[in-house]
Amino acid sequence: MTSADTRFNRVLAAAALSNVGDGIRMVALPLLAAATTRDAFAVSALTAVAFLPWFLFGLPIGALVDRSRPERFMVWANTARTLVLAALTVALLADLRSMALLYVLAFLLGIGEAAYDNAAQSLVPRVVPDEKLEKANSALITAERVGQDLAGPALGGVLFALSPALPFGLNAVAMALGLLLLARLRSTPPAPVAAASEGNVVRTVVTDAVAGMRWLWQASYVRTIVLAGTALTFFTMAWEATLVLLARGPMGVSETGYGVMLAVGAIGGVAGALVTPALVRRFDRRTLQIAAIGVTAALDLALAAFPTPALAALAWGGTGAAFAVWNVLSVSLRQRLVPAGLLGRVNSANRTFSMAAVPLGAVTGGAVADAFGLRAPLWLAAGALTVLTVAYAVLTRTGPAQDPSPDSEPDKVADRQ
């Protein structure tokens, strides 16, 4: 086994532990909130608070990651999350709980997750050879889907029923074990960047973040990938957010049946991530990206025309698989095309856009369903994604040749604007 393989295996094992812990917490934290208050808005606000750090700190975190070694941020993030989760476990054992406490903890954990996820994507190309990027990202996304969508949620509900403190304690242990795996990891040194002036760290980070966004705006190919992924998320969320109403209403799906549909979607995501490396060996990456969008559009159209439980399960699972293929390919392309000194900021921009697309798409889908019926979001998504399929094929046909040079430094890019 090579040194690169050993380093990546550490990253993968830490990611698996982190994602199982995240999956446990994603179920246990809402359950804890529901046991603390019956105010629906207060409970729903907990999710918003958890996502808020991406909007507030995503780009600055990316700028900081670009100025250091990504593994250091992963270690710091896991250390902080371990301490926060341990504190919550102790508080629950002492029967101390309040929504204010949960909001603070969710916000702090959100900051840690933003730092960890950004740094992890920036670290991969430093420990994995170029030709193995799809395989590496496939393994990481598979670990994410299994941990957050399958194993973690199943454990979270069972553990919470035994003791409200148990899932958070186990989450803390998982983070601590991940921390041990990453503690001695060393990647290649970061590209040199201008040192921050003493007393002007905030201004320097803001300047770096702006420089990263400017580079992304210049880089037409990478910009197209990021915006296409954002649109794919937005229009998919438009119908997924209201699917429960369509399933439980006109389709007559039972509560158990709806749970099975969600499980099929998770399995589809795992399957899509697993097969992507094999698909890359047989097909052109751009063709696979176009196919991923096109398949999603076709499934949306089929479900809009024939809303049956079987087709809904197929659409949910197929969409999960298509998203996984798209994510593996788009992450790998960003890692190849974005200069190492800018990758953290571009990853942050991509994640910030996609995070914004989730609630905006859901709200849009709800408004469309209220105005035109429960199948209307599916018709909207099918039409929009068909257009996106064609647009992406046209906009990417010339490849990334016109993008800024991969050797461009952040400060030089900023100076050219």
Tab-separated table of C-alpha atoms in Angstrom:
chain	number	residue	atom	x	y	z
A	1	MET	CA	0.000	0.000	0.000
A	2	THR	CA	1.416	3.408	-0.976
A	3	SER	CA	1.731	6.429	1.274
A	4	ALA	CA	-1.045	8.136	-0.715
A	5	ASP	CA	-3.343	5.135	-0.170
A	6	THR	CA	-2.634	5.164	3.571
A	7	ARG	CA	-3.362	8.880	3.861
A	8	PHE	CA	-6.595	8.611	1.890
A	9	ASN	CA	-7.723	5.601	3.919
A	10	ARG	CA	-7.352	7.742	7.045
A	11	VAL	CA	-9.444	10.478	5.437
A	12	LEU	CA	-12.090	7.954	4.352
A	13	ALA	CA	-12.302	6.295	7.771
A	14	ALA	CA	-12.610	9.689	9.473
A	15	ALA	CA	-15.313	10.699	6.979
A	16	ALA	CA	-17.250	7.485	7.617
A	17	LEU	CA	-17.199	8.076	11.379
A	18	SER	CA	-18.139	11.737	10.957
A	19	ASN	CA	-21.047	10.957	8.630
A	20	VAL	CA	-22.483	8.223	10.826
A	21	GLY	CA	-22.323	10.688	13.709
A	22	ASP	CA	-23.988	13.368	11.577
A	23	GLY	CA	-26.741	10.924	10.600
A	24	ILE	CA	-27.368	10.022	14.243
A	25	ARG	CA	-27.539	13.703	15.202
A	26	MET	CA	-29.814	14.631	12.255
A	27	VAL	CA	-32.496	12.404	13.785
A	28	ALA	CA	-31.727	12.873	17.477
A	29	LEU	CA	-31.530	16.671	17.527
A	30	PRO	CA	-35.063	17.254	16.128
A	31	LEU	CA	-36.362	14.578	18.502
A	32	LEU	CA	-34.702	16.395	21.396
A	33	ALA	CA	-36.190	19.689	20.234
A	34	ALA	CA	-39.644	18.122	19.992
A	35	ALA	CA	-39.239	16.758	23.528
A	36	THR	CA	-38.252	20.225	24.732
A	37	THR	CA	-41.034	22.289	23.116
A	38	ARG	CA	-44.243	21.786	21.128
A	39	ASP	CA	-43.809	25.067	19.247
A	40	ALA	CA	-43.580	24.025	15.572
A	41	PHE	CA	-41.775	27.214	14.520
A	42	ALA	CA	-39.214	26.841	17.308
A	43	VAL	CA	-38.479	23.262	16.238
A	44	SER	CA	-38.230	24.129	12.530
A	45	ALA	CA	-35.958	27.088	13.323
A	46	LEU	CA	-33.386	24.626	14.651
A	47	THR	CA	-32.747	23.384	11.101
A	48	ALA	CA	-32.359	26.937	9.832
A	49	VAL	CA	-29.867	27.739	12.599
A	50	ALA	CA	-27.804	24.661	11.702
A	51	PHE	CA	-27.516	25.799	8.057
A	52	LEU	CA	-26.922	29.476	8.861
A	53	PRO	CA	-23.117	29.162	9.320
A	54	TRP	CA	-22.728	28.233	5.643
A	55	PHE	CA	-24.213	31.570	4.598
A	56	LEU	CA	-22.332	33.591	7.205
A	57	PHE	CA	-18.938	31.901	7.193
A	58	GLY	CA	-18.714	29.663	4.129
A	59	LEU	CA	-16.573	31.960	1.988
A	60	PRO	CA	-14.331	33.200	4.848
A	61	ILE	CA	-13.747	29.584	5.893
A	62	GLY	CA	-12.752	28.766	2.318
A	63	ALA	CA	-10.269	31.662	2.332
A	64	LEU	CA	-8.740	30.431	5.597
A	65	VAL	CA	-8.509	26.845	4.315
A	66	ASP	CA	-6.624	28.109	1.257
A	67	ARG	CA	-4.053	29.759	3.540
A	68	SER	CA	-3.278	26.620	5.532
A	69	ARG	CA	-3.211	22.850	5.361
A	70	PRO	CA	-6.769	21.472	5.019
A	71	GLU	CA	-6.104	18.654	7.485
A	72	ARG	CA	-5.480	21.216	10.226
A	73	PHE	CA	-8.987	22.603	9.786
A	74	MET	CA	-10.413	19.088	9.840
A	75	VAL	CA	-8.623	18.415	13.135
A	76	TRP	CA	-9.752	21.739	14.623
A	77	ALA	CA	-13.333	21.182	13.438
A	78	ASN	CA	-13.500	17.681	14.909
A	79	THR	CA	-11.942	18.857	18.162
A	80	ALA	CA	-14.506	21.632	18.517
A	81	ARG	CA	-17.439	19.383	17.577
A	82	THR	CA	-16.288	16.694	20.019
A	83	LEU	CA	-16.235	19.226	22.846
A	84	VAL	CA	-19.637	20.695	21.914
A	85	LEU	CA	-21.260	17.260	21.699
A	86	ALA	CA	-19.645	16.163	24.960
A	87	ALA	CA	-20.991	19.296	26.648
A	88	LEU	CA	-24.488	18.561	25.329
A	89	THR	CA	-24.243	14.962	26.562
A	90	VAL	CA	-23.266	16.126	30.047
A	91	ALA	CA	-26.080	18.702	30.063
A	92	LEU	CA	-28.646	16.060	29.113
A	93	LEU	CA	-27.367	13.671	31.765
A	94	ALA	CA	-27.847	16.527	34.258
A	95	ASP	CA	-31.352	17.067	32.837
A	96	LEU	CA	-30.464	20.570	31.616
A	97	ARG	CA	-32.137	21.449	28.346
A	98	SER	CA	-33.659	24.444	26.606
A	99	MET	CA	-34.250	25.579	23.028
A	100	ALA	CA	-31.776	28.428	23.517
A	101	LEU	CA	-29.083	25.866	24.380
A	102	LEU	CA	-29.978	23.750	21.347
A	103	TYR	CA	-29.808	26.774	19.033
A	104	VAL	CA	-26.329	27.663	20.267
A	105	LEU	CA	-25.118	24.076	19.927
A	106	ALA	CA	-26.657	23.654	16.457
A	107	PHE	CA	-24.991	26.888	15.324
A	108	LEU	CA	-21.567	25.841	16.654
A	109	LEU	CA	-21.874	22.383	15.111
A	110	GLY	CA	-22.852	24.025	11.819
A	111	ILE	CA	-19.644	26.070	11.857
A	112	GLY	CA	-17.642	22.906	12.508
A	113	GLU	CA	-19.392	21.043	9.713
A	114	ALA	CA	-18.780	23.900	7.254
A	115	ALA	CA	-15.071	23.954	8.117
A	116	TYR	CA	-14.690	20.172	8.011
A	117	ASP	CA	-16.544	19.597	4.725
A	118	ASN	CA	-14.743	22.426	2.947
A	119	ALA	CA	-11.320	21.298	4.129
A	120	ALA	CA	-12.033	17.657	3.252
A	121	GLN	CA	-12.787	18.508	-0.391
A	122	SER	CA	-9.662	20.668	-0.568
A	123	LEU	CA	-7.536	17.914	0.990
A	124	VAL	CA	-8.436	15.113	-1.427
A	125	PRO	CA	-6.378	16.320	-4.436
A	126	ARG	CA	-3.379	16.761	-2.111
A	127	VAL	CA	-3.381	13.112	-1.003
A	128	VAL	CA	-4.849	11.369	-4.069
A	129	PRO	CA	-3.305	11.132	-7.580
A	130	ASP	CA	-5.251	12.874	-10.342
A	131	GLU	CA	-6.266	9.629	-12.047
A	132	LYS	CA	-7.868	8.346	-8.823
A	133	LEU	CA	-9.986	11.405	-7.979
A	134	GLU	CA	-13.292	9.890	-9.128
A	135	LYS	CA	-12.613	6.707	-7.179
A	136	ALA	CA	-11.718	8.686	-4.059
A	137	ASN	CA	-14.713	11.014	-4.276
A	138	SER	CA	-16.976	8.051	-5.002
A	139	ALA	CA	-15.821	6.413	-1.760
A	140	LEU	CA	-16.314	9.636	0.226
A	141	ILE	CA	-19.805	10.311	-1.155
A	142	THR	CA	-20.756	6.671	-0.558
A	143	ALA	CA	-19.632	7.039	3.067
A	144	GLU	CA	-21.694	10.241	3.299
A	145	ARG	CA	-24.853	8.668	1.928
A	146	VAL	CA	-24.557	5.498	4.013
A	147	GLY	CA	-23.771	7.418	7.177
A	148	GLN	CA	-26.212	10.316	6.852
A	149	ASP	CA	-29.100	8.595	5.064
A	150	LEU	CA	-29.014	4.950	6.142
A	151	ALA	CA	-26.976	3.837	9.150
A	152	GLY	CA	-26.929	7.079	11.137
A	153	PRO	CA	-30.676	7.847	11.100
A	154	ALA	CA	-31.557	4.249	11.934
A	155	LEU	CA	-29.225	4.329	14.949
A	156	GLY	CA	-30.283	7.812	16.013
A	157	GLY	CA	-33.913	6.944	16.632
A	158	VAL	CA	-33.120	3.728	18.524
A	159	LEU	CA	-30.456	5.376	20.696
A	160	PHE	CA	-32.661	8.359	21.526
A	161	ALA	CA	-35.426	6.013	22.668
A	162	LEU	CA	-32.966	4.399	25.093
A	163	SER	CA	-31.635	7.713	26.400
A	164	PRO	CA	-31.681	11.263	24.969
A	165	ALA	CA	-28.013	11.664	25.888
A	166	LEU	CA	-26.859	8.442	24.208
A	167	PRO	CA	-26.889	9.501	20.512
A	168	PHE	CA	-24.983	12.703	21.242
A	169	GLY	CA	-22.444	10.865	23.377
A	170	LEU	CA	-21.890	8.348	20.570
A	171	ASN	CA	-21.627	11.228	18.086
A	172	ALA	CA	-18.898	12.761	20.278
A	173	VAL	CA	-17.026	9.436	20.379
A	174	ALA	CA	-17.231	9.144	16.571
A	175	MET	CA	-15.816	12.661	16.174
A	176	ALA	CA	-13.018	11.903	18.647
A	177	LEU	CA	-12.046	8.730	16.773
A	178	GLY	CA	-12.018	10.693	13.511
A	179	LEU	CA	-9.788	13.242	15.208
A	180	LEU	CA	-7.276	10.518	16.109
A	181	LEU	CA	-7.208	9.302	12.498
A	182	LEU	CA	-6.485	12.803	11.196
A	183	ALA	CA	-4.113	14.007	13.926
A	184	ARG	CA	-0.917	12.746	12.250
A	185	LEU	CA	-2.025	13.265	8.643
A	186	ARG	CA	0.204	15.519	6.537
A	187	SER	CA	-0.688	16.754	3.065
A	188	THR	CA	1.517	18.549	0.558
A	189	PRO	CA	2.295	22.149	1.591
A	190	PRO	CA	-0.195	24.815	0.475
A	191	ALA	CA	0.674	27.196	-2.322
A	192	PRO	CA	2.367	30.321	-0.929
A	193	VAL	CA	0.057	33.294	-0.455
A	194	ALA	CA	0.640	36.815	0.734
A	195	ALA	CA	0.909	37.049	4.506
A	196	ALA	CA	-1.876	38.822	6.337
A	197	SER	CA	-0.991	42.212	7.741
A	198	GLU	CA	-1.054	42.276	11.528
A	199	GLY	CA	-4.339	43.673	12.740
A	200	ASN	CA	-5.969	43.275	9.315
A	201	VAL	CA	-6.769	39.568	9.324
A	202	VAL	CA	-10.503	40.128	8.780
A	203	ARG	CA	-9.874	42.476	5.860
A	204	THR	CA	-7.375	40.026	4.356
A	205	VAL	CA	-9.832	37.125	4.611
A	206	VAL	CA	-12.569	39.226	2.994
A	207	THR	CA	-10.170	40.252	0.218
A	208	ASP	CA	-9.229	36.609	-0.345
A	209	ALA	CA	-12.893	35.592	-0.482
A	210	VAL	CA	-13.637	38.284	-3.058
A	211	ALA	CA	-10.616	37.197	-5.116
A	212	GLY	CA	-11.930	33.632	-5.104
A	213	MET	CA	-15.370	34.720	-6.301
A	214	ARG	CA	-13.761	36.812	-9.033
A	215	TRP	CA	-11.747	33.842	-10.215
A	216	LEU	CA	-14.896	31.710	-10.259
A	217	TRP	CA	-16.711	34.354	-12.311
A	218	GLN	CA	-13.815	34.401	-14.807
A	219	ALA	CA	-13.567	30.608	-15.029
A	220	SER	CA	-16.461	29.950	-17.402
A	221	TYR	CA	-16.248	26.153	-17.313
A	222	VAL	CA	-16.058	25.853	-13.521
A	223	ARG	CA	-18.709	28.570	-13.155
A	224	THR	CA	-21.024	26.592	-15.442
A	225	ILE	CA	-20.535	23.441	-13.331
A	226	VAL	CA	-21.301	25.320	-10.097
A	227	LEU	CA	-24.384	27.104	-11.461
A	228	ALA	CA	-25.709	23.948	-13.144
A	229	GLY	CA	-25.394	22.053	-9.862
A	230	THR	CA	-27.217	24.860	-8.072
A	231	ALA	CA	-30.054	24.786	-10.610
A	232	LEU	CA	-30.254	20.988	-10.401
A	233	THR	CA	-30.625	21.229	-6.617
A	234	PHE	CA	-33.164	24.075	-6.798
A	235	PHE	CA	-35.587	22.413	-9.212
A	236	THR	CA	-35.252	18.974	-7.624
A	237	MET	CA	-36.056	20.412	-4.204
A	238	ALA	CA	-39.103	22.121	-5.730
A	239	TRP	CA	-40.844	18.762	-6.126
A	240	GLU	CA	-39.157	16.729	-3.401
A	241	ALA	CA	-40.339	19.221	-0.762
A	242	THR	CA	-43.990	18.582	-1.667
A	243	LEU	CA	-43.723	14.887	-2.584
A	244	VAL	CA	-45.030	13.844	0.838
A	245	LEU	CA	-48.317	15.630	0.105
A	246	LEU	CA	-48.621	13.993	-3.327
A	247	ALA	CA	-47.706	10.580	-1.909
A	248	ARG	CA	-49.972	10.710	1.142
A	249	GLY	CA	-52.801	12.326	-0.836
A	250	PRO	CA	-53.577	11.444	-4.482
A	251	MET	CA	-51.135	8.490	-4.623
A	252	GLY	CA	-52.475	6.952	-1.399
A	253	VAL	CA	-49.061	5.912	-0.051
A	254	SER	CA	-49.012	4.812	3.586
A	255	GLU	CA	-46.620	6.237	6.150
A	256	THR	CA	-44.582	3.036	5.964
A	257	GLY	CA	-44.608	3.171	2.182
A	258	TYR	CA	-43.348	6.741	2.233
A	259	GLY	CA	-40.477	5.674	4.484
A	260	VAL	CA	-39.616	2.923	1.992
A	261	MET	CA	-39.555	5.518	-0.791
A	262	LEU	CA	-37.038	7.593	1.152
A	263	ALA	CA	-34.905	4.509	1.754
A	264	VAL	CA	-34.924	3.732	-1.972
A	265	GLY	CA	-33.662	7.249	-2.618
A	266	ALA	CA	-30.791	6.745	-0.190
A	267	ILE	CA	-29.906	3.387	-1.762
A	268	GLY	CA	-29.987	5.025	-5.185
A	269	GLY	CA	-27.523	7.644	-3.993
A	270	VAL	CA	-25.138	4.985	-2.693
A	271	ALA	CA	-25.436	2.970	-5.914
A	272	GLY	CA	-24.798	6.044	-8.069
A	273	ALA	CA	-21.659	6.941	-6.156
A	274	LEU	CA	-20.354	3.366	-6.304
A	275	VAL	CA	-20.775	2.944	-10.080
A	276	THR	CA	-19.383	6.333	-11.104
A	277	PRO	CA	-15.703	5.236	-11.306
A	278	ALA	CA	-16.713	2.348	-13.603
A	279	LEU	CA	-18.807	4.713	-15.736
A	280	VAL	CA	-15.852	7.102	-16.056
A	281	ARG	CA	-13.746	4.258	-17.463
A	282	ARG	CA	-16.331	3.699	-20.222
A	283	PHE	CA	-17.770	7.124	-20.963
A	284	ASP	CA	-16.681	10.733	-21.287
A	285	ARG	CA	-17.133	12.727	-18.050
A	286	ARG	CA	-19.059	15.535	-19.750
A	287	THR	CA	-21.421	12.989	-21.347
A	288	LEU	CA	-22.082	11.483	-17.931
A	289	GLN	CA	-22.838	14.913	-16.454
A	290	ILE	CA	-25.291	15.687	-19.252
A	291	ALA	CA	-26.873	12.257	-18.769
A	292	ALA	CA	-27.244	12.844	-15.016
A	293	ILE	CA	-29.244	16.035	-15.609
A	294	GLY	CA	-31.206	14.456	-18.462
A	295	VAL	CA	-32.148	11.358	-16.449
A	296	THR	CA	-33.397	13.562	-13.609
A	297	ALA	CA	-35.526	15.569	-16.057
A	298	ALA	CA	-36.959	12.389	-17.600
A	299	LEU	CA	-37.849	10.916	-14.208
A	300	ASP	CA	-39.549	14.166	-13.172
A	301	LEU	CA	-41.556	14.141	-16.398
A	302	ALA	CA	-42.585	10.508	-15.965
A	303	LEU	CA	-43.732	11.035	-12.386
A	304	ALA	CA	-45.628	14.203	-13.330
A	305	ALA	CA	-47.488	12.300	-16.042
A	306	PHE	CA	-48.035	9.053	-14.097
A	307	PRO	CA	-47.975	9.697	-10.316
A	308	THR	CA	-47.937	6.138	-8.964
A	309	PRO	CA	-46.160	4.786	-5.848
A	310	ALA	CA	-43.858	2.534	-7.890
A	311	LEU	CA	-42.837	5.348	-10.207
A	312	ALA	CA	-42.372	7.698	-7.258
A	313	ALA	CA	-39.941	5.217	-5.675
A	314	LEU	CA	-38.137	4.878	-9.012
A	315	ALA	CA	-37.963	8.658	-9.445
A	316	TRP	CA	-36.678	9.163	-5.901
A	317	GLY	CA	-34.056	6.438	-6.236
A	318	GLY	CA	-33.081	7.441	-9.765
A	319	THR	CA	-32.715	11.062	-8.735
A	320	GLY	CA	-30.497	10.000	-5.832
A	321	ALA	CA	-28.305	7.997	-8.213
A	322	ALA	CA	-28.114	10.823	-10.771
A	323	PHE	CA	-27.206	13.343	-8.062
A	324	ALA	CA	-24.441	11.052	-6.801
A	325	VAL	CA	-22.962	10.698	-10.288
A	326	TRP	CA	-23.161	14.469	-10.776
A	327	ASN	CA	-21.562	15.177	-7.394
A	328	VAL	CA	-18.652	12.761	-7.846
A	329	LEU	CA	-17.894	14.192	-11.296
A	330	SER	CA	-18.338	17.863	-10.410
A	331	VAL	CA	-16.246	17.618	-7.232
A	332	SER	CA	-13.481	15.819	-9.147
A	333	LEU	CA	-13.552	18.389	-11.955
A	334	ARG	CA	-13.308	21.278	-9.500
A	335	GLN	CA	-10.365	19.594	-7.812
A	336	ARG	CA	-8.629	19.274	-11.190
A	337	LEU	CA	-9.440	22.677	-12.651
A	338	VAL	CA	-9.281	25.047	-9.673
A	339	PRO	CA	-5.819	26.218	-8.530
A	340	ALA	CA	-4.850	24.699	-5.181
A	341	GLY	CA	-4.666	28.162	-3.602
A	342	LEU	CA	-8.289	28.856	-4.553
A	343	LEU	CA	-9.957	25.476	-4.090
A	344	GLY	CA	-11.251	26.171	-0.583
A	345	ARG	CA	-13.004	29.346	-1.693
A	346	VAL	CA	-14.517	27.785	-4.817
A	347	ASN	CA	-15.726	24.804	-2.752
A	348	SER	CA	-17.293	27.257	-0.290
A	349	ALA	CA	-18.998	29.188	-3.079
A	350	ASN	CA	-20.387	25.976	-4.540
A	351	ARG	CA	-21.681	24.780	-1.170
A	352	THR	CA	-23.140	28.192	-0.308
A	353	PHE	CA	-25.055	28.296	-3.599
A	354	SER	CA	-26.361	24.750	-3.152
A	355	MET	CA	-27.331	25.432	0.464
A	356	ALA	CA	-29.300	28.476	-0.675
A	357	ALA	CA	-30.951	26.442	-3.434
A	358	VAL	CA	-32.436	23.942	-0.952
A	359	PRO	CA	-34.778	26.283	0.984
A	360	LEU	CA	-35.446	28.534	-2.029
A	361	GLY	CA	-36.382	25.535	-4.178
A	362	ALA	CA	-38.589	24.106	-1.437
A	363	VAL	CA	-40.429	27.413	-0.943
A	364	THR	CA	-40.858	27.828	-4.705
A	365	GLY	CA	-42.206	24.307	-5.041
A	366	GLY	CA	-44.689	24.900	-2.233
A	367	ALA	CA	-45.950	28.113	-3.826
A	368	VAL	CA	-46.307	26.430	-7.240
A	369	ALA	CA	-48.146	23.476	-5.687
A	370	ASP	CA	-50.546	25.812	-3.862
A	371	ALA	CA	-51.267	27.747	-7.032
A	372	PHE	CA	-51.411	24.986	-9.659
A	373	GLY	CA	-51.703	21.626	-7.891
A	374	LEU	CA	-49.409	19.019	-6.368
A	375	ARG	CA	-48.087	17.771	-9.727
A	376	ALA	CA	-47.142	21.264	-10.894
A	377	PRO	CA	-43.672	21.293	-9.224
A	378	LEU	CA	-42.833	18.105	-11.129
A	379	TRP	CA	-43.872	19.663	-14.440
A	380	LEU	CA	-41.811	22.744	-13.575
A	381	ALA	CA	-38.752	20.667	-12.684
A	382	ALA	CA	-39.059	18.484	-15.784
A	383	GLY	CA	-39.244	21.501	-18.099
A	384	ALA	CA	-36.483	23.469	-16.378
A	385	LEU	CA	-34.080	20.526	-16.199
A	386	THR	CA	-34.697	19.658	-19.853
A	387	VAL	CA	-33.617	23.200	-20.713
A	388	LEU	CA	-30.658	22.860	-18.326
A	389	THR	CA	-29.574	19.621	-20.033
A	390	VAL	CA	-29.402	21.349	-23.410
A	391	ALA	CA	-27.822	24.502	-21.991
A	392	TYR	CA	-25.117	22.550	-20.164
A	393	ALA	CA	-24.315	20.544	-23.311
A	394	VAL	CA	-23.939	23.760	-25.316
A	395	LEU	CA	-21.998	25.762	-22.728
A	396	THR	CA	-19.443	23.007	-22.003
A	397	ARG	CA	-18.805	21.822	-25.551
A	398	THR	CA	-15.514	23.767	-25.858
A	399	GLY	CA	-14.067	22.526	-22.560
A	400	PRO	CA	-12.177	24.582	-19.954
A	401	ALA	CA	-9.611	26.066	-22.365
A	402	GLN	CA	-10.793	29.640	-21.792
A	403	ASP	CA	-10.623	29.461	-17.992
A	404	PRO	CA	-7.925	31.350	-16.065
A	405	SER	CA	-4.646	29.454	-15.882
A	406	PRO	CA	-4.475	26.822	-13.123
A	407	ASP	CA	-1.176	28.447	-12.164
A	408	SER	CA	-2.880	31.778	-11.433
A	409	GLU	CA	-2.359	32.990	-7.896
A	410	PRO	CA	-5.281	34.506	-5.985
A	411	ASP	CA	-3.664	37.922	-5.693
A	412	LYS	CA	-2.799	38.013	-9.397
A	413	VAL	CA	-6.350	37.090	-10.309
A	414	ALA	CA	-7.655	39.865	-8.088
A	415	ASP	CA	-5.251	42.364	-9.664
A	416	ARG	CA	-6.526	41.606	-13.148
A	417	GLN	CA	-10.097	42.582	-12.318
